[in-house]
Amino acid sequence: MSMKRLGIMAALPQELGDLIAQMNAAGGVRTVTLGQREYYIGDAHGLPVAVTLARIGKVAAAATASTLIHVFDADAIVFTGVAGGVRADVQVGDIVVADALMQHDLDASPLFPRYEVPLLDRARFDADRALSDALAAAADAFIAEESAVLAERFAVAQPRVHRGMIVSGDRFIASHDALFGLRDALPDALAVEMEGAAIAQVCYEHGVPCAVVRTISDSADAAAPLSFTEFLTSIAATYSSGILSRFLRTVR
């Protein structure tokens, strides 16, 4: 695919800090402060990009995606970050590339079916196939090339790349009851986070392709707060920068 500028988003500094630092070190970066966010406008691996931290939650993500599209002329958006594993075989250290996204906490029934976005007649939003394929290939390459480092430094053994549905909601899932409730209600869900489906909806409404890649930081259970914090501080940057750098070298 051909794009004029790629928007790159994450929720937290650990998930994009390396890319922003690399862009600043290379020079030629313009920093714009808008809506209490900083947008870094420049090139990454020869590709024009607008990079920003959305902060946490669906509203924050939707507002940031809209700004990328309308102010910074992003004609495609990629979101990277961490997530909780939902399906039993999705383990900490695995990577999930979204094929589709939906909000697990949206319920306007009985006026509209549960999960359906009112007036859009849909609950699921598809990720762009070309972008998602490129992200999955980058994730596969990262694991193949860095598996020994992941095992030695971070005790992550045999991570896998999954493709499927990611669900989003304004709630940090951190109990067995909440996890099993998600599994029962949405058996196709591989991972849960707090931004992706909102970005996918904004991009759908504006005809902008988007893709979401998530590294699994926790199992969305009672141990999730500790696992999430440890993963975020110790290894999240290694995953995000490793996947993004390989992705940016190949996508155009």
PDB file of C-alpha atoms in Angstrom:
ATOM      1  CA  MET A   1       0.000   0.000   0.000  1.00  0.00           C
ATOM      2  CA  SER A   2       1.054   3.599  -0.552  1.00  0.00           C
ATOM      3  CA  MET A   3       0.667   6.182   2.206  1.00  0.00           C
ATOM      4  CA  LYS A   4       1.560   9.828   2.671  1.00  0.00           C
ATOM      5  CA  ARG A   5       1.925   9.660   6.457  1.00  0.00           C
ATOM      6  CA  LEU A   6       1.523   6.820   8.931  1.00  0.00           C
ATOM      7  CA  GLY A   7       0.095   7.596  12.358  1.00  0.00           C
ATOM      8  CA  ILE A   8       1.697   5.529  15.119  1.00  0.00           C
ATOM      9  CA  MET A   9       0.036   5.400  18.531  1.00  0.00           C
ATOM     10  CA  ALA A  10       0.514   3.801  21.928  1.00  0.00           C
ATOM     11  CA  ALA A  11      -1.000   4.419  25.330  1.00  0.00           C
ATOM     12  CA  LEU A  12       2.124   4.576  27.509  1.00  0.00           C
ATOM     13  CA  PRO A  13       5.664   5.958  27.165  1.00  0.00           C
ATOM     14  CA  GLN A  14       7.294   2.535  27.558  1.00  0.00           C
ATOM     15  CA  GLU A  15       5.517   1.388  24.399  1.00  0.00           C
ATOM     16  CA  LEU A  16       6.845   4.114  22.063  1.00  0.00           C
ATOM     17  CA  GLY A  17       9.745   5.725  23.900  1.00  0.00           C
ATOM     18  CA  ASP A  18      12.449   4.005  21.840  1.00  0.00           C
ATOM     19  CA  LEU A  19      10.951   5.091  18.512  1.00  0.00           C
ATOM     20  CA  ILE A  20      10.551   8.699  19.665  1.00  0.00           C
ATOM     21  CA  ALA A  21      14.134   8.732  20.957  1.00  0.00           C
ATOM     22  CA  GLN A  22      15.434   7.357  17.652  1.00  0.00           C
ATOM     23  CA  MET A  23      13.525   9.980  15.680  1.00  0.00           C
ATOM     24  CA  ASN A  24      14.838  12.791  17.885  1.00  0.00           C
ATOM     25  CA  ALA A  25      18.404  11.487  17.603  1.00  0.00           C
ATOM     26  CA  ALA A  26      18.162  11.400  13.808  1.00  0.00           C
ATOM     27  CA  GLY A  27      16.990  15.023  13.748  1.00  0.00           C
ATOM     28  CA  GLY A  28      14.411  16.791  11.637  1.00  0.00           C
ATOM     29  CA  VAL A  29      11.558  16.073  14.040  1.00  0.00           C
ATOM     30  CA  ARG A  30       8.854  18.678  14.577  1.00  0.00           C
ATOM     31  CA  THR A  31       7.066  18.449  17.933  1.00  0.00           C
ATOM     32  CA  VAL A  32       3.527  19.804  18.130  1.00  0.00           C
ATOM     33  CA  THR A  33       1.594  20.053  21.406  1.00  0.00           C
ATOM     34  CA  LEU A  34      -2.153  19.772  20.906  1.00  0.00           C
ATOM     35  CA  GLY A  35      -4.906  18.585  23.229  1.00  0.00           C
ATOM     36  CA  GLN A  36      -2.383  17.951  26.028  1.00  0.00           C
ATOM     37  CA  ARG A  37      -0.482  15.523  23.812  1.00  0.00           C
ATOM     38  CA  GLU A  38       2.804  15.803  21.977  1.00  0.00           C
ATOM     39  CA  TYR A  39       2.902  14.749  18.333  1.00  0.00           C
ATOM     40  CA  TYR A  40       6.285  13.943  16.790  1.00  0.00           C
ATOM     41  CA  ILE A  41       6.273  14.646  13.057  1.00  0.00           C
ATOM     42  CA  GLY A  42       9.165  13.319  11.002  1.00  0.00           C
ATOM     43  CA  ASP A  43      10.542  10.211   9.332  1.00  0.00           C
ATOM     44  CA  ALA A  44      11.138   6.724  10.710  1.00  0.00           C
ATOM     45  CA  HIS A  45      13.092   4.287   8.555  1.00  0.00           C
ATOM     46  CA  GLY A  46      12.394   6.520   5.563  1.00  0.00           C
ATOM     47  CA  LEU A  47       8.630   6.639   6.110  1.00  0.00           C
ATOM     48  CA  PRO A  48       6.787   9.889   6.981  1.00  0.00           C
ATOM     49  CA  VAL A  49       5.165   9.390  10.388  1.00  0.00           C
ATOM     50  CA  ALA A  50       3.240  11.162  13.117  1.00  0.00           C
ATOM     51  CA  VAL A  51       3.933   9.490  16.468  1.00  0.00           C
ATOM     52  CA  THR A  52       2.052  10.139  19.699  1.00  0.00           C
ATOM     53  CA  LEU A  53       0.970   8.742  23.044  1.00  0.00           C
ATOM     54  CA  ALA A  54      -2.815   8.516  23.246  1.00  0.00           C
ATOM     55  CA  ARG A  55      -2.954   7.800  26.980  1.00  0.00           C
ATOM     56  CA  ILE A  56      -5.262   5.137  28.396  1.00  0.00           C
ATOM     57  CA  GLY A  57      -8.886   4.423  27.493  1.00  0.00           C
ATOM     58  CA  LYS A  58     -11.292   4.531  24.584  1.00  0.00           C
ATOM     59  CA  VAL A  59     -12.097   8.253  24.679  1.00  0.00           C
ATOM     60  CA  ALA A  60      -8.420   9.206  24.801  1.00  0.00           C
ATOM     61  CA  ALA A  61      -7.635   6.849  21.938  1.00  0.00           C
ATOM     62  CA  ALA A  62     -10.523   8.047  19.770  1.00  0.00           C
ATOM     63  CA  ALA A  63      -9.634  11.709  20.283  1.00  0.00           C
ATOM     64  CA  THR A  64      -6.010  11.057  19.392  1.00  0.00           C
ATOM     65  CA  ALA A  65      -6.845   9.024  16.292  1.00  0.00           C
ATOM     66  CA  SER A  66      -9.155  11.772  15.061  1.00  0.00           C
ATOM     67  CA  THR A  67      -6.407  14.362  15.553  1.00  0.00           C
ATOM     68  CA  LEU A  68      -3.911  12.242  13.635  1.00  0.00           C
ATOM     69  CA  ILE A  69      -6.331  12.009  10.723  1.00  0.00           C
ATOM     70  CA  HIS A  70      -7.620  15.576  10.581  1.00  0.00           C
ATOM     71  CA  VAL A  71      -4.677  17.655  11.800  1.00  0.00           C
ATOM     72  CA  PHE A  72      -1.646  15.619  10.769  1.00  0.00           C
ATOM     73  CA  ASP A  73      -3.065  14.001   7.603  1.00  0.00           C
ATOM     74  CA  ALA A  74      -2.403  10.412   8.632  1.00  0.00           C
ATOM     75  CA  ASP A  75      -3.852   8.150   5.969  1.00  0.00           C
ATOM     76  CA  ALA A  76      -3.201   4.978   7.994  1.00  0.00           C
ATOM     77  CA  ILE A  77      -2.859   4.318  11.730  1.00  0.00           C
ATOM     78  CA  VAL A  78      -1.037   1.610  13.665  1.00  0.00           C
ATOM     79  CA  PHE A  79      -1.432   1.090  17.414  1.00  0.00           C
ATOM     80  CA  THR A  80       1.107  -0.842  19.471  1.00  0.00           C
ATOM     81  CA  GLY A  81       1.104  -1.767  23.132  1.00  0.00           C
ATOM     82  CA  VAL A  82       0.407  -4.457  25.701  1.00  0.00           C
ATOM     83  CA  ALA A  83      -2.753  -6.404  26.496  1.00  0.00           C
ATOM     84  CA  GLY A  84      -4.137  -9.137  28.699  1.00  0.00           C
ATOM     85  CA  GLY A  85      -4.496 -12.625  27.298  1.00  0.00           C
ATOM     86  CA  VAL A  86      -8.064 -13.917  27.124  1.00  0.00           C
ATOM     87  CA  ARG A  87      -7.999 -17.245  25.304  1.00  0.00           C
ATOM     88  CA  ALA A  88      -6.280 -19.925  27.353  1.00  0.00           C
ATOM     89  CA  ASP A  89      -3.499 -20.562  24.832  1.00  0.00           C
ATOM     90  CA  VAL A  90      -2.519 -16.873  24.588  1.00  0.00           C
ATOM     91  CA  GLN A  91       0.356 -16.592  27.042  1.00  0.00           C
ATOM     92  CA  VAL A  92       2.479 -13.811  28.526  1.00  0.00           C
ATOM     93  CA  GLY A  93       5.121 -12.899  25.939  1.00  0.00           C
ATOM     94  CA  ASP A  94       2.949 -13.851  22.968  1.00  0.00           C
ATOM     95  CA  ILE A  95       1.983 -11.287  20.325  1.00  0.00           C
ATOM     96  CA  VAL A  96      -1.541 -10.740  18.987  1.00  0.00           C
ATOM     97  CA  VAL A  97      -2.220  -8.957  15.701  1.00  0.00           C
ATOM     98  CA  ALA A  98      -5.869  -7.971  15.394  1.00  0.00           C
ATOM     99  CA  ASP A  99      -7.987  -9.184  12.497  1.00  0.00           C
ATOM    100  CA  ALA A 100     -11.025  -7.504  14.079  1.00  0.00           C
ATOM    101  CA  LEU A 101     -11.799  -5.378  17.128  1.00  0.00           C
ATOM    102  CA  MET A 102     -14.884  -4.730  19.242  1.00  0.00           C
ATOM    103  CA  GLN A 103     -15.910  -3.127  22.538  1.00  0.00           C
ATOM    104  CA  HIS A 104     -16.666  -5.695  25.222  1.00  0.00           C
ATOM    105  CA  ASP A 105     -18.368  -3.152  27.502  1.00  0.00           C
ATOM    106  CA  LEU A 106     -20.753  -1.554  24.988  1.00  0.00           C
ATOM    107  CA  ASP A 107     -24.403  -2.363  25.685  1.00  0.00           C
ATOM    108  CA  ALA A 108     -27.206  -0.108  24.447  1.00  0.00           C
ATOM    109  CA  SER A 109     -29.811  -2.867  24.690  1.00  0.00           C
ATOM    110  CA  PRO A 110     -32.732  -3.113  24.334  1.00  0.00           C
ATOM    111  CA  LEU A 111     -32.480  -0.234  21.873  1.00  0.00           C
ATOM    112  CA  PHE A 112     -29.646  -1.950  19.997  1.00  0.00           C
ATOM    113  CA  PRO A 113     -28.099  -5.407  20.225  1.00  0.00           C
ATOM    114  CA  ARG A 114     -25.411  -5.809  22.855  1.00  0.00           C
ATOM    115  CA  TYR A 115     -21.942  -4.811  21.550  1.00  0.00           C
ATOM    116  CA  GLU A 116     -23.377  -3.088  18.458  1.00  0.00           C
ATOM    117  CA  VAL A 117     -22.299   0.535  17.980  1.00  0.00           C
ATOM    118  CA  PRO A 118     -25.560   2.513  17.785  1.00  0.00           C
ATOM    119  CA  LEU A 119     -26.396   3.814  14.304  1.00  0.00           C
ATOM    120  CA  LEU A 120     -23.456   2.027  12.670  1.00  0.00           C
ATOM    121  CA  ASP A 121     -25.144  -1.401  12.528  1.00  0.00           C
ATOM    122  CA  ARG A 122     -21.969  -3.239  13.479  1.00  0.00           C
ATOM    123  CA  ALA A 123     -20.108  -4.469  16.518  1.00  0.00           C
ATOM    124  CA  ARG A 124     -16.861  -5.627  14.921  1.00  0.00           C
ATOM    125  CA  PHE A 125     -14.444  -3.475  12.982  1.00  0.00           C
ATOM    126  CA  ASP A 126     -11.970  -5.179  10.684  1.00  0.00           C
ATOM    127  CA  ALA A 127      -8.303  -4.285  10.772  1.00  0.00           C
ATOM    128  CA  ASP A 128      -6.633  -3.515   7.460  1.00  0.00           C
ATOM    129  CA  ARG A 129      -5.338  -6.737   5.930  1.00  0.00           C
ATOM    130  CA  ALA A 130      -2.163  -5.335   4.344  1.00  0.00           C
ATOM    131  CA  LEU A 131      -1.062  -3.478   7.476  1.00  0.00           C
ATOM    132  CA  SER A 132      -1.927  -6.452   9.690  1.00  0.00           C
ATOM    133  CA  ASP A 133      -0.040  -8.869   7.449  1.00  0.00           C
ATOM    134  CA  ALA A 134       3.006  -6.601   7.607  1.00  0.00           C
ATOM    135  CA  LEU A 135       2.765  -6.366  11.408  1.00  0.00           C
ATOM    136  CA  ALA A 136       2.417 -10.136  11.732  1.00  0.00           C
ATOM    137  CA  ALA A 137       5.448 -10.669   9.493  1.00  0.00           C
ATOM    138  CA  ALA A 138       7.427  -8.189  11.593  1.00  0.00           C
ATOM    139  CA  ALA A 139       6.340  -9.959  14.785  1.00  0.00           C
ATOM    140  CA  ASP A 140       7.340 -13.343  13.346  1.00  0.00           C
ATOM    141  CA  ALA A 141      10.743 -11.944  12.364  1.00  0.00           C
ATOM    142  CA  PHE A 142      11.232 -10.382  15.792  1.00  0.00           C
ATOM    143  CA  ILE A 143      10.544 -13.667  17.571  1.00  0.00           C
ATOM    144  CA  ALA A 144      12.706 -15.672  15.162  1.00  0.00           C
ATOM    145  CA  GLU A 145      15.646 -13.297  15.523  1.00  0.00           C
ATOM    146  CA  GLU A 146      15.351 -12.419  19.216  1.00  0.00           C
ATOM    147  CA  SER A 147      13.985 -15.581  20.843  1.00  0.00           C
ATOM    148  CA  ALA A 148      17.311 -16.394  22.504  1.00  0.00           C
ATOM    149  CA  VAL A 149      17.521 -12.898  23.996  1.00  0.00           C
ATOM    150  CA  LEU A 150      13.910 -13.061  25.182  1.00  0.00           C
ATOM    151  CA  ALA A 151      14.570 -16.389  26.876  1.00  0.00           C
ATOM    152  CA  GLU A 152      17.881 -15.382  28.472  1.00  0.00           C
ATOM    153  CA  ARG A 153      17.094 -11.845  29.616  1.00  0.00           C
ATOM    154  CA  PHE A 154      13.360 -12.041  30.289  1.00  0.00           C
ATOM    155  CA  ALA A 155      12.588 -15.775  30.725  1.00  0.00           C
ATOM    156  CA  VAL A 156      10.069 -15.661  27.873  1.00  0.00           C
ATOM    157  CA  ALA A 157      10.100 -19.127  26.326  1.00  0.00           C
ATOM    158  CA  GLN A 158       8.756 -19.916  22.847  1.00  0.00           C
ATOM    159  CA  PRO A 159       6.486 -16.897  22.296  1.00  0.00           C
ATOM    160  CA  ARG A 160       3.924 -17.172  19.508  1.00  0.00           C
ATOM    161  CA  VAL A 161       2.172 -14.791  17.124  1.00  0.00           C
ATOM    162  CA  HIS A 162      -1.632 -15.012  17.023  1.00  0.00           C
ATOM    163  CA  ARG A 163      -4.138 -13.476  14.615  1.00  0.00           C
ATOM    164  CA  GLY A 164      -7.732 -12.840  15.654  1.00  0.00           C
ATOM    165  CA  MET A 165     -10.094 -10.616  17.593  1.00  0.00           C
ATOM    166  CA  ILE A 166      -8.987  -8.120  20.228  1.00  0.00           C
ATOM    167  CA  VAL A 167     -11.614  -6.618  22.527  1.00  0.00           C
ATOM    168  CA  SER A 168     -11.481  -3.226  24.240  1.00  0.00           C
ATOM    169  CA  GLY A 169     -13.156  -1.649  27.238  1.00  0.00           C
ATOM    170  CA  ASP A 170     -12.713   1.029  29.866  1.00  0.00           C
ATOM    171  CA  ARG A 171     -11.841  -1.495  32.543  1.00  0.00           C
ATOM    172  CA  PHE A 172      -8.583  -3.211  33.481  1.00  0.00           C
ATOM    173  CA  ILE A 173      -9.478  -6.902  33.566  1.00  0.00           C
ATOM    174  CA  ALA A 174      -7.861  -8.358  36.683  1.00  0.00           C
ATOM    175  CA  SER A 175      -9.997 -11.161  38.111  1.00  0.00           C
ATOM    176  CA  HIS A 176     -10.892 -14.714  37.190  1.00  0.00           C
ATOM    177  CA  ASP A 177     -14.593 -13.837  37.213  1.00  0.00           C
ATOM    178  CA  ALA A 178     -14.109 -11.005  34.728  1.00  0.00           C
ATOM    179  CA  LEU A 179     -11.806 -13.119  32.566  1.00  0.00           C
ATOM    180  CA  PHE A 180     -14.163 -16.099  32.415  1.00  0.00           C
ATOM    181  CA  GLY A 181     -17.054 -13.732  31.759  1.00  0.00           C
ATOM    182  CA  LEU A 182     -15.218 -12.432  28.698  1.00  0.00           C
ATOM    183  CA  ARG A 183     -14.447 -15.947  27.516  1.00  0.00           C
ATOM    184  CA  ASP A 184     -18.077 -16.976  27.844  1.00  0.00           C
ATOM    185  CA  ALA A 185     -19.518 -13.854  26.214  1.00  0.00           C
ATOM    186  CA  LEU A 186     -16.916 -13.457  23.464  1.00  0.00           C
ATOM    187  CA  PRO A 187     -15.311 -16.836  22.749  1.00  0.00           C
ATOM    188  CA  ASP A 188     -13.429 -15.460  19.726  1.00  0.00           C
ATOM    189  CA  ALA A 189     -11.514 -12.915  21.820  1.00  0.00           C
ATOM    190  CA  LEU A 190      -7.773 -13.489  22.035  1.00  0.00           C
ATOM    191  CA  ALA A 191      -6.770 -10.429  24.064  1.00  0.00           C
ATOM    192  CA  VAL A 192      -8.272  -7.530  25.989  1.00  0.00           C
ATOM    193  CA  GLU A 193      -7.078  -3.920  26.233  1.00  0.00           C
ATOM    194  CA  MET A 194      -8.495  -0.403  26.524  1.00  0.00           C
ATOM    195  CA  GLU A 195      -8.020   1.435  23.209  1.00  0.00           C
ATOM    196  CA  GLY A 196      -7.980  -0.598  20.002  1.00  0.00           C
ATOM    197  CA  ALA A 197     -11.683  -0.868  19.174  1.00  0.00           C
ATOM    198  CA  ALA A 198     -12.170   2.880  19.605  1.00  0.00           C
ATOM    199  CA  ILE A 199      -9.381   3.574  17.122  1.00  0.00           C
ATOM    200  CA  ALA A 200     -10.828   1.009  14.727  1.00  0.00           C
ATOM    201  CA  GLN A 201     -14.242   2.698  14.861  1.00  0.00           C
ATOM    202  CA  VAL A 202     -12.805   6.165  14.200  1.00  0.00           C
ATOM    203  CA  CYS A 203     -10.768   4.826  11.297  1.00  0.00           C
ATOM    204  CA  TYR A 204     -13.801   2.991   9.895  1.00  0.00           C
ATOM    205  CA  GLU A 205     -15.917   6.134   9.998  1.00  0.00           C
ATOM    206  CA  HIS A 206     -13.241   8.115   8.152  1.00  0.00           C
ATOM    207  CA  GLY A 207     -12.185   5.436   5.683  1.00  0.00           C
ATOM    208  CA  VAL A 208      -8.652   5.211   7.095  1.00  0.00           C
ATOM    209  CA  PRO A 209      -6.947   1.802   7.317  1.00  0.00           C
ATOM    210  CA  CYS A 210      -5.731   0.784  10.755  1.00  0.00           C
ATOM    211  CA  ALA A 211      -4.003  -2.102  12.479  1.00  0.00           C
ATOM    212  CA  VAL A 212      -3.356  -3.076  16.100  1.00  0.00           C
ATOM    213  CA  VAL A 213      -0.550  -5.210  17.524  1.00  0.00           C
ATOM    214  CA  ARG A 214      -0.430  -6.188  21.192  1.00  0.00           C
ATOM    215  CA  THR A 215       2.145  -7.974  23.301  1.00  0.00           C
ATOM    216  CA  ILE A 216       0.619 -10.039  26.090  1.00  0.00           C
ATOM    217  CA  SER A 217       1.748  -8.636  29.436  1.00  0.00           C
ATOM    218  CA  ASP A 218      -0.585 -10.545  31.750  1.00  0.00           C
ATOM    219  CA  SER A 219      -3.311 -13.170  31.862  1.00  0.00           C
ATOM    220  CA  ALA A 220      -6.151 -10.772  32.795  1.00  0.00           C
ATOM    221  CA  ASP A 221      -6.556 -12.543  36.148  1.00  0.00           C
ATOM    222  CA  ALA A 222      -5.874 -11.705  39.793  1.00  0.00           C
ATOM    223  CA  ALA A 223      -2.124 -11.552  39.122  1.00  0.00           C
ATOM    224  CA  ALA A 224      -2.587  -9.092  36.261  1.00  0.00           C
ATOM    225  CA  PRO A 225      -1.660  -5.858  38.090  1.00  0.00           C
ATOM    226  CA  LEU A 226       1.754  -7.183  39.143  1.00  0.00           C
ATOM    227  CA  SER A 227       2.427  -8.991  35.860  1.00  0.00           C
ATOM    228  CA  PHE A 228       1.404  -5.939  33.824  1.00  0.00           C
ATOM    229  CA  THR A 229       3.649  -3.593  35.808  1.00  0.00           C
ATOM    230  CA  GLU A 230       6.676  -5.894  35.668  1.00  0.00           C
ATOM    231  CA  PHE A 231       6.247  -6.562  31.952  1.00  0.00           C
ATOM    232  CA  LEU A 232       5.746  -2.886  31.137  1.00  0.00           C
ATOM    233  CA  THR A 233       8.876  -1.764  32.948  1.00  0.00           C
ATOM    234  CA  SER A 234      11.188  -4.611  31.931  1.00  0.00           C
ATOM    235  CA  ILE A 235      10.329  -5.839  28.452  1.00  0.00           C
ATOM    236  CA  ALA A 236       7.500  -3.928  26.733  1.00  0.00           C
ATOM    237  CA  ALA A 237       9.934  -1.534  25.042  1.00  0.00           C
ATOM    238  CA  THR A 238      11.970  -4.433  23.642  1.00  0.00           C
ATOM    239  CA  TYR A 239       8.882  -5.901  21.998  1.00  0.00           C
ATOM    240  CA  SER A 240       7.438  -2.636  20.682  1.00  0.00           C
ATOM    241  CA  SER A 241      10.677  -1.305  19.227  1.00  0.00           C
ATOM    242  CA  GLY A 242      11.634  -4.694  17.800  1.00  0.00           C
ATOM    243  CA  ILE A 243       8.322  -5.164  16.019  1.00  0.00           C
ATOM    244  CA  LEU A 244       7.936  -1.546  14.882  1.00  0.00           C
ATOM    245  CA  SER A 245      11.444  -1.272  13.455  1.00  0.00           C
ATOM    246  CA  ARG A 246      10.953  -4.381  11.327  1.00  0.00           C
ATOM    247  CA  PHE A 247       7.484  -3.234  10.278  1.00  0.00           C
ATOM    248  CA  LEU A 248       8.629   0.263   9.290  1.00  0.00           C
ATOM    249  CA  ARG A 249      11.456  -1.096   7.149  1.00  0.00           C
ATOM    250  CA  THR A 250       9.016  -3.036   4.988  1.00  0.00           C
ATOM    251  CA  VAL A 251       5.736  -1.109   4.800  1.00  0.00           C
ATOM    252  CA  ARG A 252       5.254   1.758   2.351  1.00  0.00           C
TER     253      ARG A 252
END
